[in-house]
Coordinates of C-alpha atoms and ligand atoms in Angstrom, one line a residue:
X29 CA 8.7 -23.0 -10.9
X30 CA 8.6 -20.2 -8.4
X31 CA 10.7 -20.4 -5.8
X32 CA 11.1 -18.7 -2.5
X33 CA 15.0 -19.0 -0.8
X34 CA 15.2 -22.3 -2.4
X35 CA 12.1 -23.6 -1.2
X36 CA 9.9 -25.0 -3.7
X37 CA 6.6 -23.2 -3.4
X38 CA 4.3 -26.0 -4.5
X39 CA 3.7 -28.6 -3.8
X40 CA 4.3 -31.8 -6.0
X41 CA 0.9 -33.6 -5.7
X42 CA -0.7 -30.5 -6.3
X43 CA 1.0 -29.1 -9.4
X44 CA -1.6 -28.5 -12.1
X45 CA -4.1 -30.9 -10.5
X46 CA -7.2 -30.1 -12.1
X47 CA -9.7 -28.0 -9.5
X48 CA -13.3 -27.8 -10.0
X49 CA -14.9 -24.8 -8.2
X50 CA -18.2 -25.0 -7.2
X51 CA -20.1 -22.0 -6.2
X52 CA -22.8 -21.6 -3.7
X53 CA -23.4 -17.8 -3.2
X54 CA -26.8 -18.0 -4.9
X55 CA -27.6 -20.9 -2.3
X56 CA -25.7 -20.9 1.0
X57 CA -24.7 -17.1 0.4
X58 CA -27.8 -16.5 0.1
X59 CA -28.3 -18.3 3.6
X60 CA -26.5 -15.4 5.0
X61 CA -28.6 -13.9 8.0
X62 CA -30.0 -10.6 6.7
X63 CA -29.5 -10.8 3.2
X64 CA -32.2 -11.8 0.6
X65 CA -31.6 -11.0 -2.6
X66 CA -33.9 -10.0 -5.5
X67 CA -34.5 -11.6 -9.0
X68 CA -32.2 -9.3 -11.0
X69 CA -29.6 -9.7 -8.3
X70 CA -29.7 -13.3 -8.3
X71 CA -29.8 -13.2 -12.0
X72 CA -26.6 -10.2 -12.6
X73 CA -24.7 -12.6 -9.7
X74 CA -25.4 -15.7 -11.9
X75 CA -24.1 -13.8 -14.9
X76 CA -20.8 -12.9 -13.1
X77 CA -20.2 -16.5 -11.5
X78 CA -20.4 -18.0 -15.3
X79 CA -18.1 -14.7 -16.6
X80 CA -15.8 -15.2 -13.5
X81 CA -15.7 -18.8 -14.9
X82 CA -17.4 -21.4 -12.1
X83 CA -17.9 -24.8 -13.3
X84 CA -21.1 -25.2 -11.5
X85 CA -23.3 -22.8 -9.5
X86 CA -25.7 -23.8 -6.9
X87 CA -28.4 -21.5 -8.0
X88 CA -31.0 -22.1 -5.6
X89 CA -33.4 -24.9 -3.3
X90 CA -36.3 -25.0 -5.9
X91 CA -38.8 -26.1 -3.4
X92 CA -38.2 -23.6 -0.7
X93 CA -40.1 -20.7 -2.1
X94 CA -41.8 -20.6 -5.7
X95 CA -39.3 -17.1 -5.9
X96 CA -36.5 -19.6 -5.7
X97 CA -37.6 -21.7 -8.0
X98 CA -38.3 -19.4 -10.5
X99 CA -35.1 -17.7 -10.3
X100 CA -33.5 -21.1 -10.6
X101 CA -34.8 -22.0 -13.6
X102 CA -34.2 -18.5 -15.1
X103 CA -30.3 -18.9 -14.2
X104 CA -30.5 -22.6 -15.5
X105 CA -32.0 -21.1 -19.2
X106 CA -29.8 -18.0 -19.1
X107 CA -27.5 -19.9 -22.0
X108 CA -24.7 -19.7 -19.3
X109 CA -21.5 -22.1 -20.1
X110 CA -21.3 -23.3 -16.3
X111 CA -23.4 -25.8 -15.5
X112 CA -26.3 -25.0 -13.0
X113 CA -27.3 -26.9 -10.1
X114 CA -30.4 -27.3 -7.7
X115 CA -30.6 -28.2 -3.9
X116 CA -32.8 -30.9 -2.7
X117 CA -33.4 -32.8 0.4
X118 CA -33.4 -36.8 0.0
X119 CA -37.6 -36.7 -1.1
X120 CA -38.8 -37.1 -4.4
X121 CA -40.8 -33.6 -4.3
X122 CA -37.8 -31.5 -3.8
X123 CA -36.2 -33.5 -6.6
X124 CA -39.1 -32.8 -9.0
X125 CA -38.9 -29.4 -8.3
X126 CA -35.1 -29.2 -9.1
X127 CA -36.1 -31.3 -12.8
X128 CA -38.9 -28.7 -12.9
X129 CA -35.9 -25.9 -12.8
X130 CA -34.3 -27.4 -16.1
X131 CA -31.0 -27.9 -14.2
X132 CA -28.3 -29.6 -15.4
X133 CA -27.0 -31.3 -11.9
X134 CA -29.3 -32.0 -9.2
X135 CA -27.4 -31.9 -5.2
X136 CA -29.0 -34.0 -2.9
X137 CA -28.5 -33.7 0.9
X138 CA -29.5 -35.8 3.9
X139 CA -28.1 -35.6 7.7
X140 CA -25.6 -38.7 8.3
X141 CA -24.4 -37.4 12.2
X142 CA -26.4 -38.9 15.4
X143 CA -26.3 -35.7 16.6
X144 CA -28.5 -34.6 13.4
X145 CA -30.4 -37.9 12.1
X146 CA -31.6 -38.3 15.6
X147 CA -33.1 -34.6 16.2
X148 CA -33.5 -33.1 13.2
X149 CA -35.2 -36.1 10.8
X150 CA -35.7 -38.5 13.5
X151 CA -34.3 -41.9 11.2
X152 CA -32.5 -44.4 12.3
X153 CA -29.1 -45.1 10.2
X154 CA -30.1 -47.5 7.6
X155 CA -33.4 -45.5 6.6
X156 CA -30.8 -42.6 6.4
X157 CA -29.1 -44.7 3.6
X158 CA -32.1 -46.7 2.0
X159 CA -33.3 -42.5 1.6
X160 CA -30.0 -41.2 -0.3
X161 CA -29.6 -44.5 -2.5
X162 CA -33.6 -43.9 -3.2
X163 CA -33.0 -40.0 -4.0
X164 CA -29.6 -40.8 -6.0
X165 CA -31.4 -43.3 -8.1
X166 CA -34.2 -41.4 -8.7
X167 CA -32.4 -38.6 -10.0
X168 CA -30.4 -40.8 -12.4
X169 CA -33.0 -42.8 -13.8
X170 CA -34.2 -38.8 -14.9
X171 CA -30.9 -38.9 -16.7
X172 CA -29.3 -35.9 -14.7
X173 CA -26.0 -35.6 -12.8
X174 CA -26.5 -36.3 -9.5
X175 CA -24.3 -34.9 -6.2
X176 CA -24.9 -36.5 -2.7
X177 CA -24.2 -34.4 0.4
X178 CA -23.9 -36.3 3.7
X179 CA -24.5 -33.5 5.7
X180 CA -22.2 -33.0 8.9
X181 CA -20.3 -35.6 7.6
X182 CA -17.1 -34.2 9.4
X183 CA -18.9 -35.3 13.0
X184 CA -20.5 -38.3 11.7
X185 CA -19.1 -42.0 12.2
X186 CA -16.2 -42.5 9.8
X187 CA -17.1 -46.3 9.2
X188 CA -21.0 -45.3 8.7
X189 CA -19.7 -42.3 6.7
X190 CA -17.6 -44.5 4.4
X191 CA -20.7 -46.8 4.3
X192 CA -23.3 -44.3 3.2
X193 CA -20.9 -42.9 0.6
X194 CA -20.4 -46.3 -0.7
X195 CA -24.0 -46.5 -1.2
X196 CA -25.0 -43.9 -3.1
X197 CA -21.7 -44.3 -5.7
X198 CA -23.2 -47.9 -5.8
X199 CA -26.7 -46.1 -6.9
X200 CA -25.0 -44.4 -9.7
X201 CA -23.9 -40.9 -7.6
X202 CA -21.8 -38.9 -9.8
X203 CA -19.9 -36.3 -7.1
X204 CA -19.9 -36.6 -3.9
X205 CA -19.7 -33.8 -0.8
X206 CA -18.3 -34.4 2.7
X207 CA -19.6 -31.2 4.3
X208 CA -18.0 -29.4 7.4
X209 CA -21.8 -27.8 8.2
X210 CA -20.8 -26.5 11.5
X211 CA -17.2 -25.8 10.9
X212 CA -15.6 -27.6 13.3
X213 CA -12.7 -29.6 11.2
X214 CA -9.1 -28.6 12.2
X215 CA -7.2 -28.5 8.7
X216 CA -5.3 -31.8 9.8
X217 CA -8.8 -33.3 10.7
X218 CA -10.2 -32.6 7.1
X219 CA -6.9 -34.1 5.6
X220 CA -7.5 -37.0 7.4
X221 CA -11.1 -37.6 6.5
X222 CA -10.8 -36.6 3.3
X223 CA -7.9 -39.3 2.5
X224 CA -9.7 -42.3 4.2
X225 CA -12.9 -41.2 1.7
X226 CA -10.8 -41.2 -1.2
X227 CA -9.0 -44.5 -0.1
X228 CA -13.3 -46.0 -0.1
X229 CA -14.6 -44.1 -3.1
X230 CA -13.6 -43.9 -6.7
X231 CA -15.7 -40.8 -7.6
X232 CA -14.9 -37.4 -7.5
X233 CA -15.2 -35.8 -3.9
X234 CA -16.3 -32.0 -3.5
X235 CA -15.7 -30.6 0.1
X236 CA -17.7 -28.2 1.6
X237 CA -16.4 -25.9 4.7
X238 CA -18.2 -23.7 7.2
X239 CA -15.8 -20.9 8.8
X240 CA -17.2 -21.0 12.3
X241 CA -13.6 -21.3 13.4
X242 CA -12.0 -19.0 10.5
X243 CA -10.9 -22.4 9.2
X244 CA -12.9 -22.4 6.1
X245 CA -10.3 -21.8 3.3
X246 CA -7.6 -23.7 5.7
X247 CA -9.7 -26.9 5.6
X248 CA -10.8 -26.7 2.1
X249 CA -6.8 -26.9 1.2
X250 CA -6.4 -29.7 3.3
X251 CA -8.8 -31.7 1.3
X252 CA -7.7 -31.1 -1.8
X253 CA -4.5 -32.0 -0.6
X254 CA -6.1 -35.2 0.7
X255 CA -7.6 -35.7 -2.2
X256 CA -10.8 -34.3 -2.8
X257 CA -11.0 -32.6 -6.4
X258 CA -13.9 -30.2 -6.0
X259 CA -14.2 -26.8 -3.4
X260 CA -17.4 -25.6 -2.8
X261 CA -17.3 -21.7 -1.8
X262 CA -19.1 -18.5 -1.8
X263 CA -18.0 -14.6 -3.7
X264 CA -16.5 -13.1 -0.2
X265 CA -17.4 -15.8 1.9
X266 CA -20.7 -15.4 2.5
X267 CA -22.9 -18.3 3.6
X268 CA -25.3 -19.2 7.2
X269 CA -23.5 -18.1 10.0
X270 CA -20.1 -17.0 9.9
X271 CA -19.8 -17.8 6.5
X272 CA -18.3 -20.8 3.7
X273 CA -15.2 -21.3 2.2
X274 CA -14.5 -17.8 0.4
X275 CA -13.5 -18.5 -3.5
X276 CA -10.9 -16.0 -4.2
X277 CA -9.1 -16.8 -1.0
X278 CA -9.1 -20.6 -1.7
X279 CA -9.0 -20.4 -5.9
X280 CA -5.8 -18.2 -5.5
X281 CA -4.6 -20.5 -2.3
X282 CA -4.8 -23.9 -4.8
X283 CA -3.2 -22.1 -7.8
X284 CA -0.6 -19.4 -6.5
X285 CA 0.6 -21.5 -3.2
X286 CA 0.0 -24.7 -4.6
X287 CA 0.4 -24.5 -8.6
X288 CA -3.0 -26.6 -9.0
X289 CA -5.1 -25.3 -12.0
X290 CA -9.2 -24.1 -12.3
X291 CA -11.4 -22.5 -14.6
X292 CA -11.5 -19.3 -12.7
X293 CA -10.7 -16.2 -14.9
X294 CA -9.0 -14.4 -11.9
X295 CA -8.5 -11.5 -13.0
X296 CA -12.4 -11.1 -12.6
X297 CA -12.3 -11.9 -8.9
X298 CA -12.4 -7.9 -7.5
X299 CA -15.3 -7.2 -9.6
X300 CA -16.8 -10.4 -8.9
X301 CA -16.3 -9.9 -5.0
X302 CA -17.7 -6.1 -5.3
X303 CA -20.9 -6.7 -7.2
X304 CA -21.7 -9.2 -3.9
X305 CA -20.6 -6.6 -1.7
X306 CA -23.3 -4.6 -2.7
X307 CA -25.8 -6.7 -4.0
X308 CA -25.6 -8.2 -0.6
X309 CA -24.8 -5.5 1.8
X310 CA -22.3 -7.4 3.3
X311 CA -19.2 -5.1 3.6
X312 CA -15.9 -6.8 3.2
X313 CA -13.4 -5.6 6.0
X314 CA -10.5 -3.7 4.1
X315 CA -8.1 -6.2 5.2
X316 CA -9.9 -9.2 3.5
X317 CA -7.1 -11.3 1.4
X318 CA -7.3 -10.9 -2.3
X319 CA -9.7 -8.6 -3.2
X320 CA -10.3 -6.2 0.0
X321 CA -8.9 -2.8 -0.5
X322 CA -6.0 -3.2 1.4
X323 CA -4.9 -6.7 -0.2
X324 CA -2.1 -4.4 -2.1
X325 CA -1.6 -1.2 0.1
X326 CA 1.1 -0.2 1.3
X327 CA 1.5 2.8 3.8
X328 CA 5.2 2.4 5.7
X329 CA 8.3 4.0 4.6
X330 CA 10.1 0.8 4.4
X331 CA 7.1 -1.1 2.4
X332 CA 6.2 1.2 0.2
X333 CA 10.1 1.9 -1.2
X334 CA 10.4 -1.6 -1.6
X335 CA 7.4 -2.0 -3.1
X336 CA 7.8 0.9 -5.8
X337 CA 11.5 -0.5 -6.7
X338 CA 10.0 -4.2 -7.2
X339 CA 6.8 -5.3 -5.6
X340 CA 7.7 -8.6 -5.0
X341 CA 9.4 -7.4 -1.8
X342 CA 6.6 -6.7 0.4
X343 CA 3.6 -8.5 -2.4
X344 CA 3.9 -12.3 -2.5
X345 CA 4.6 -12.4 -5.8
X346 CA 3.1 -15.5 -6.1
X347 CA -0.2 -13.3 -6.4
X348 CA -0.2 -9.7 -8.2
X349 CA -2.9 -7.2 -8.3
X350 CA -3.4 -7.5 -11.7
X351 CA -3.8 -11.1 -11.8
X352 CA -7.2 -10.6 -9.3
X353 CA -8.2 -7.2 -11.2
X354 CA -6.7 -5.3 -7.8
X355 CA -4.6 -1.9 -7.8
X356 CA -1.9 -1.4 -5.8
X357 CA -2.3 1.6 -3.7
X358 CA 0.4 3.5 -1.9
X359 CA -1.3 5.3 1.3
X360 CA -0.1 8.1 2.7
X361 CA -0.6 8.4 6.4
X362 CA 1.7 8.7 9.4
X363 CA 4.3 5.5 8.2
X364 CA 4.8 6.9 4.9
X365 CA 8.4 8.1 3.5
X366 CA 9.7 10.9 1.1
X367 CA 10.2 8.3 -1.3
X368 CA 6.7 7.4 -1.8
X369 CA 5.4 11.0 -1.6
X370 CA 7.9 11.7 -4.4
X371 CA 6.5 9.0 -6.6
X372 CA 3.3 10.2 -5.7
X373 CA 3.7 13.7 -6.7
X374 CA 5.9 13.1 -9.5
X375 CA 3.1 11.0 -11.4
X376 CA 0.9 13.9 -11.2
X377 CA 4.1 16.0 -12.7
X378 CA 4.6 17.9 -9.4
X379 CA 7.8 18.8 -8.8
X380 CA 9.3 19.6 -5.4
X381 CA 12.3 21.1 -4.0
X382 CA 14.1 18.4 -1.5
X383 CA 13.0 20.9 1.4
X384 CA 9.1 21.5 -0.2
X385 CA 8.9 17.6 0.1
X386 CA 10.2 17.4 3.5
X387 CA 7.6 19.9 4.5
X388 CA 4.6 18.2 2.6
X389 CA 6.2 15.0 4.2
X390 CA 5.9 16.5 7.8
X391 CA 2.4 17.9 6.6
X392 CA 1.0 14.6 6.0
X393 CA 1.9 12.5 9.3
X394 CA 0.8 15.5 11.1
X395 CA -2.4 15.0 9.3
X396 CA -2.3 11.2 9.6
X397 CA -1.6 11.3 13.0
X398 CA -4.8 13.1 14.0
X399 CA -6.5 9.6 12.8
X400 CA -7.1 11.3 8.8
X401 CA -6.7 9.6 6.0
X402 CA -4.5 11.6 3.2
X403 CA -6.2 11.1 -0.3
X404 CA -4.6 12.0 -3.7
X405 CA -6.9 15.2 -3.5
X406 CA -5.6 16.2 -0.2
X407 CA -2.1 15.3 -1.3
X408 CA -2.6 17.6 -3.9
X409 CA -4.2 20.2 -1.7
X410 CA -1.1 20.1 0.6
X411 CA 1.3 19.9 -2.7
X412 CA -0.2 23.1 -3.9
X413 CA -0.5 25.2 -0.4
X414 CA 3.5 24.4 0.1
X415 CA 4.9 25.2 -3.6
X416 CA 2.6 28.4 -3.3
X417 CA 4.4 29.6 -0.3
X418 CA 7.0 32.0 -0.1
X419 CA 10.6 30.1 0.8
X420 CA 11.8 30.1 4.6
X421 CA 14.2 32.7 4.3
X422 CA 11.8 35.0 2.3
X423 CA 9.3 34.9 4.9
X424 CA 8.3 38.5 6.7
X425 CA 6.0 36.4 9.0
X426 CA 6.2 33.3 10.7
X427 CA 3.4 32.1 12.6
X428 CA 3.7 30.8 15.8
X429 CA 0.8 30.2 17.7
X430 CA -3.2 30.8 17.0
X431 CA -5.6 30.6 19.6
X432 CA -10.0 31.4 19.3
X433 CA -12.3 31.3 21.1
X434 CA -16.2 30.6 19.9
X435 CA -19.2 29.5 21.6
X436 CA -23.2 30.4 21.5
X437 CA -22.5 32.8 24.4
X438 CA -18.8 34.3 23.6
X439 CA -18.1 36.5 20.6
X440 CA -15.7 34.7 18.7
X441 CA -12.1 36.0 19.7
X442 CA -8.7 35.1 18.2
X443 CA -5.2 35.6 19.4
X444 CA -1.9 35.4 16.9
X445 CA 1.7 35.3 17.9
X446 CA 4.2 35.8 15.3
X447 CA 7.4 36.3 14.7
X448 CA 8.1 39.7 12.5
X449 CA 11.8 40.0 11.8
X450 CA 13.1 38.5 14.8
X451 CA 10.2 40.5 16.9
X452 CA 7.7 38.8 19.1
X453 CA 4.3 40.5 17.6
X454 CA 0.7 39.1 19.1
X455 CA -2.8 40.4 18.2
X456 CA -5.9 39.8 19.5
X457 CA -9.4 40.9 17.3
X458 CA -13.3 39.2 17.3
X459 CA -15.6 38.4 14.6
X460 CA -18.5 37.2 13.5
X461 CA -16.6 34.1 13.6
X462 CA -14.0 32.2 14.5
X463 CA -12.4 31.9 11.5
X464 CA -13.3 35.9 10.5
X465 CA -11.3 36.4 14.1
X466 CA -8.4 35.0 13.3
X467 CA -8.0 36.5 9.7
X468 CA -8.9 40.2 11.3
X469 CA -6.1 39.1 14.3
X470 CA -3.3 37.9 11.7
X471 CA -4.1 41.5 9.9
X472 CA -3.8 43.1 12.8
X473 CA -0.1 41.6 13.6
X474 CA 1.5 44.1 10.7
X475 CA -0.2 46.9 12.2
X476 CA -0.1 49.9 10.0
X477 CA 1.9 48.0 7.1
X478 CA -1.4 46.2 6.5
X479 CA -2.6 47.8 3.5
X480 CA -3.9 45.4 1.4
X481 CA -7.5 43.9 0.6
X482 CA -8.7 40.5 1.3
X483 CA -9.9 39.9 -2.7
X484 CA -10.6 36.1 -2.9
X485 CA -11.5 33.8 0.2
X486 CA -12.7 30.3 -0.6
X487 CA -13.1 27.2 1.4
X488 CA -13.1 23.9 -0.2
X489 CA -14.2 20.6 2.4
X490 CA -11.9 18.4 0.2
X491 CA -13.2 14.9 1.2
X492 CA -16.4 14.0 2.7
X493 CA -16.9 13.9 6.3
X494 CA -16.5 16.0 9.6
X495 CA -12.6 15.0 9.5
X496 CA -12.2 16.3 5.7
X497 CA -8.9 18.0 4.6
X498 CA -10.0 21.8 4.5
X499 CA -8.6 23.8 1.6
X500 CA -8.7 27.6 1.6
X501 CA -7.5 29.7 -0.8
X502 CA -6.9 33.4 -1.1
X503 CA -6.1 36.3 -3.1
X504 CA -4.8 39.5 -1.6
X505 CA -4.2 42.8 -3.4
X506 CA -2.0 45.2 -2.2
X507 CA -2.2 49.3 -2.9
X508 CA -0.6 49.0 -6.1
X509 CA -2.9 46.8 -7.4
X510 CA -0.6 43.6 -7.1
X511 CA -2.4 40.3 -6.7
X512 CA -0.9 37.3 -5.1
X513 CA -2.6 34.0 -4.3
X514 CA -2.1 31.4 -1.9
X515 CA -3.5 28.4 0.1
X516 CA -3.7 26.1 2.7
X517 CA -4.8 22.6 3.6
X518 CA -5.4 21.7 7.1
X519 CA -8.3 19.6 8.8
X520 CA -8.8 22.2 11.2
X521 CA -11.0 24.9 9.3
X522 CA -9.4 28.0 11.5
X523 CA -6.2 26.8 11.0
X524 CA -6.3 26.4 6.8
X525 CA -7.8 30.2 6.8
X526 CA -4.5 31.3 8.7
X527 CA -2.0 29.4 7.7
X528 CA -3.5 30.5 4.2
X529 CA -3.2 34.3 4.6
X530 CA -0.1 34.3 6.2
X531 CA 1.1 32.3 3.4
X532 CA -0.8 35.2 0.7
X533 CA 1.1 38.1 3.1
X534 CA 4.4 36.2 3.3
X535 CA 4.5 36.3 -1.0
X536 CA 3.1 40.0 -1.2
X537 CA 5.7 41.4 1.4
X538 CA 9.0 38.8 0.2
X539 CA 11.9 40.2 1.9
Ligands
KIV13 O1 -23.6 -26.9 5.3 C1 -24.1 -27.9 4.8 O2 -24.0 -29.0 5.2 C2 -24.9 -27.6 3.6 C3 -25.4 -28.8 2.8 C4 -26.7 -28.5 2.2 C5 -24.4 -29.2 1.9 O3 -25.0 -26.5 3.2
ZN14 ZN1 -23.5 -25.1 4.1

């Protein structure tokens, strides 16, 4: 049993309780405002849910739209292992259109709360019942599996709740669903309903939580504590308004924190949560548990050496990146430490002397703090530009400060102060640019030493975007025909050029 300081992390009611997982990202996902997803989508999702391992996927509403229906009933002949389920409202047509979709479990729903009977389907309470027991029967007398959804169960009466559940398990129901519709259950709420259901009903009861309140996940725990042996949820949490329950959140909440068991092969969960990502345009924020791309990132000093001697000291543990098909990632940026820099550059066989690492250490949170983010690339870049540069004490010229000038009316001037052997040198030159400037102004700082030719010059945006690490490199050759090479990486285009010459005069003039 995993342990934490003694404390027993699951907990006993839970351990290896059996968890059905159903999904709805084909249904309620698919409820999400803006997205509509095509055939093939629907179809490559429905492929992935039964891979990922799902025990039943709510593929559609077969009598909203003959598109839905037809996708339905592709999913439900697709020779998938998980079974495949239909939505229907308590009438006999949007049942026949479910039969007519050849699934194999048919979810009926029908408002129990005043709030919804009253305005939405105008029935008084008992119709409300005599319609589910008619629906429930009429689905089982078709010989299919039949779920009954009282829908915004969670603010309906508890007694008439418990009544109308009663009902329909009377009528031969096989599952059925207390749904949270507008997400307004407080986790102790849903324990609490949940357990006086359970206490009434001897079937198995699914829950179903909207995350109006961020609550989603929370409350869908709760239940199962409660009780309640089936979660519905959606790939990323996707679902009408601000979302459902999402599945890898509360999958790897019932098994890692709780020790309960499901079908879910989680090691499929990041691919799983990406193909939705696209497929429905619906970005995940990088901080999303489990499978966002920070889930196992680490960027401070402190994290990230813990985390590269054993990862269970800043990682739960509990949860790896491998079980969810994740990566652990260590970022560099403006937190990071020498330690995880060496790492870094030492699984790409880079060696560094301890002051070359200090200075691609101080190179990177100077980049980092100017907001950039430091890829392996630019890690590389910056690597490269410091082992290619002379060492401190062999170096004729040390820059001190740059300064251009540019503009649609101003021809482009630069100004270079240096140091040359303990002298205070500055030069001052135009161009046709302001990087041309500069290089013509760091030339001039040597005066009539500067006999050498400019043979290579090459600028490389490393990353995309107006922020991208640039990397220059050059090649001088001096009278005698001696080539050296250098470079620099710098976001700041003017400063890369520089920085990358002086480094190319620093090697070709070593004290
Ligand atoms: O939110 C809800 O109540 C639903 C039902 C159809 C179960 O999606
Ligand atoms: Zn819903």
């Amino acid at each position: 049993m995993k342990q934490k300081e003694g404390i027993d992390f699951y907990i006993d009611s839970m351990k290896n309780k059996k968890i059905s997982v159903f999904d709805t990202t084909l249904r309620d996902g698919e409820q999400t405002p803006g997205v509509s997803l095509t055939f093939e989508q629907k179809l490559d999702i429905a492929y992935q849910l039964d891979k990922l391992g799902v025990d039943i996927m709510e593929a559609g509403f077969p009598i909203s739209s003959e598109g839905d229906k037809e996708s339905v009933k592709s999913i439900s002949n697709a020779g998938l292992d998980t079974v495949v389920c239909g939505l229907s409202r308590v009438l006999k047509k949007d049942i026949d259109a479910c039969f007519e979709s050849d699934v194999g479990l048919v979810h009926t729903f029908v408002p129990t709360s005043d709030v919804q009977r009253i305005h939405t389907i105008r029935k008084s309470r008992e119709e409300v019942i005599e319609l589910a027991v008619d629906a429930v029967e009429y689905i089982k007398e078709h010989g299919l599996k039949c779920m009954f959804s009282a829908m915004d169960a969670t603010r309906t009466e508890p007694s008439y709740l418990v009544e109308v559940f009663k009902a329909v398990q009377e009528a031969g129901c096989d599952i059925i669903n207390v749904p949270d519709t507008v997400g307004v259950m407080s986790p102790s709420g849903m324990y609490r309903i949940t357990k006086d259901i359970a206490a009434e009903i001897t079937i198995p009861i699914d829950v179903h939580c909207h995350n109006d309140f961020g609550l989603a996940v929370a409350n869908s725990l709760m239940a199962v504590e409660a009780g309640a042996s089936q979660v519905q949820v959606t790939i990323n949490g996707i679902g009408e308004r601000a979302g459902n329950a999402d599945l890898s959140q509360t999958v790897m909440g019932l098994t890692a924190i709780y020790g309960a068991k499901s079908n879910i092969r989680t090691e499929y969960l990041v691919e799983t949560s990406k193909l939705v990502e696209n497929y429905s345009g619906i970005r995940l924020p990088p901080n999303t548990p489990v499978v966002g791309q920070n889930a196992f990132s680490h960027e401070s000093g402190i994290h990230s050496q813990g985390v590269l001697e054993k990862s269970d000291t800043f990682e739960p543990g509990i949860m790896t990146p491998e079980m969810v098909g994740h990566k652990r990632r260590i970022v560099l940026g403006k937190h990071t430490g020498k330690h995880a820099v060496k790492q870094s550059l030492d699984s790409a066989g880079i060696k560094t002397s301890d002051p070359q690492l200090e200075e691609i250490v101080c190179r990177i949170k100077d980049i980092a703090n100017r907001g950039k983010q430091i890829t392996d690339v630019d890690l590389y870049a910056i690597a490269s530009a410091v082992l290619g540069k002379a060492s401190s004490e062999e170096e004729l010229i040390k820059l001190k400060e740059v300064s251009v000038m540019t503009g649609n009316r101003t021809t482009p001037t630069a100004v270079v102060k240096a140091m040359i052997e303990g002298r205070e040198v500055v030069a001052a030159n135009t161009g046709v640019g302001p990087v041309d400037a500069a290089l013509k102004a760091v030339r001039d700082i040597l005066g009539e030493q500067n006999h050498f030719k400019l043979q290579e010059f090459r600028i490389d945006a490393i990353t995309g975007g107006a922020d991208a690490l640039a990397d220059v490199y050059i090649g001088l050759e001096n009278e005698k025909g001696r080539i050296v090479t250098a470079r620099s990486a710098n976001p700041d285009i003017v400063m890369a050029s520089v920085e990358a010459l002086v480094n190319a005069m620093n090697l070709l003039y070593k004290k």
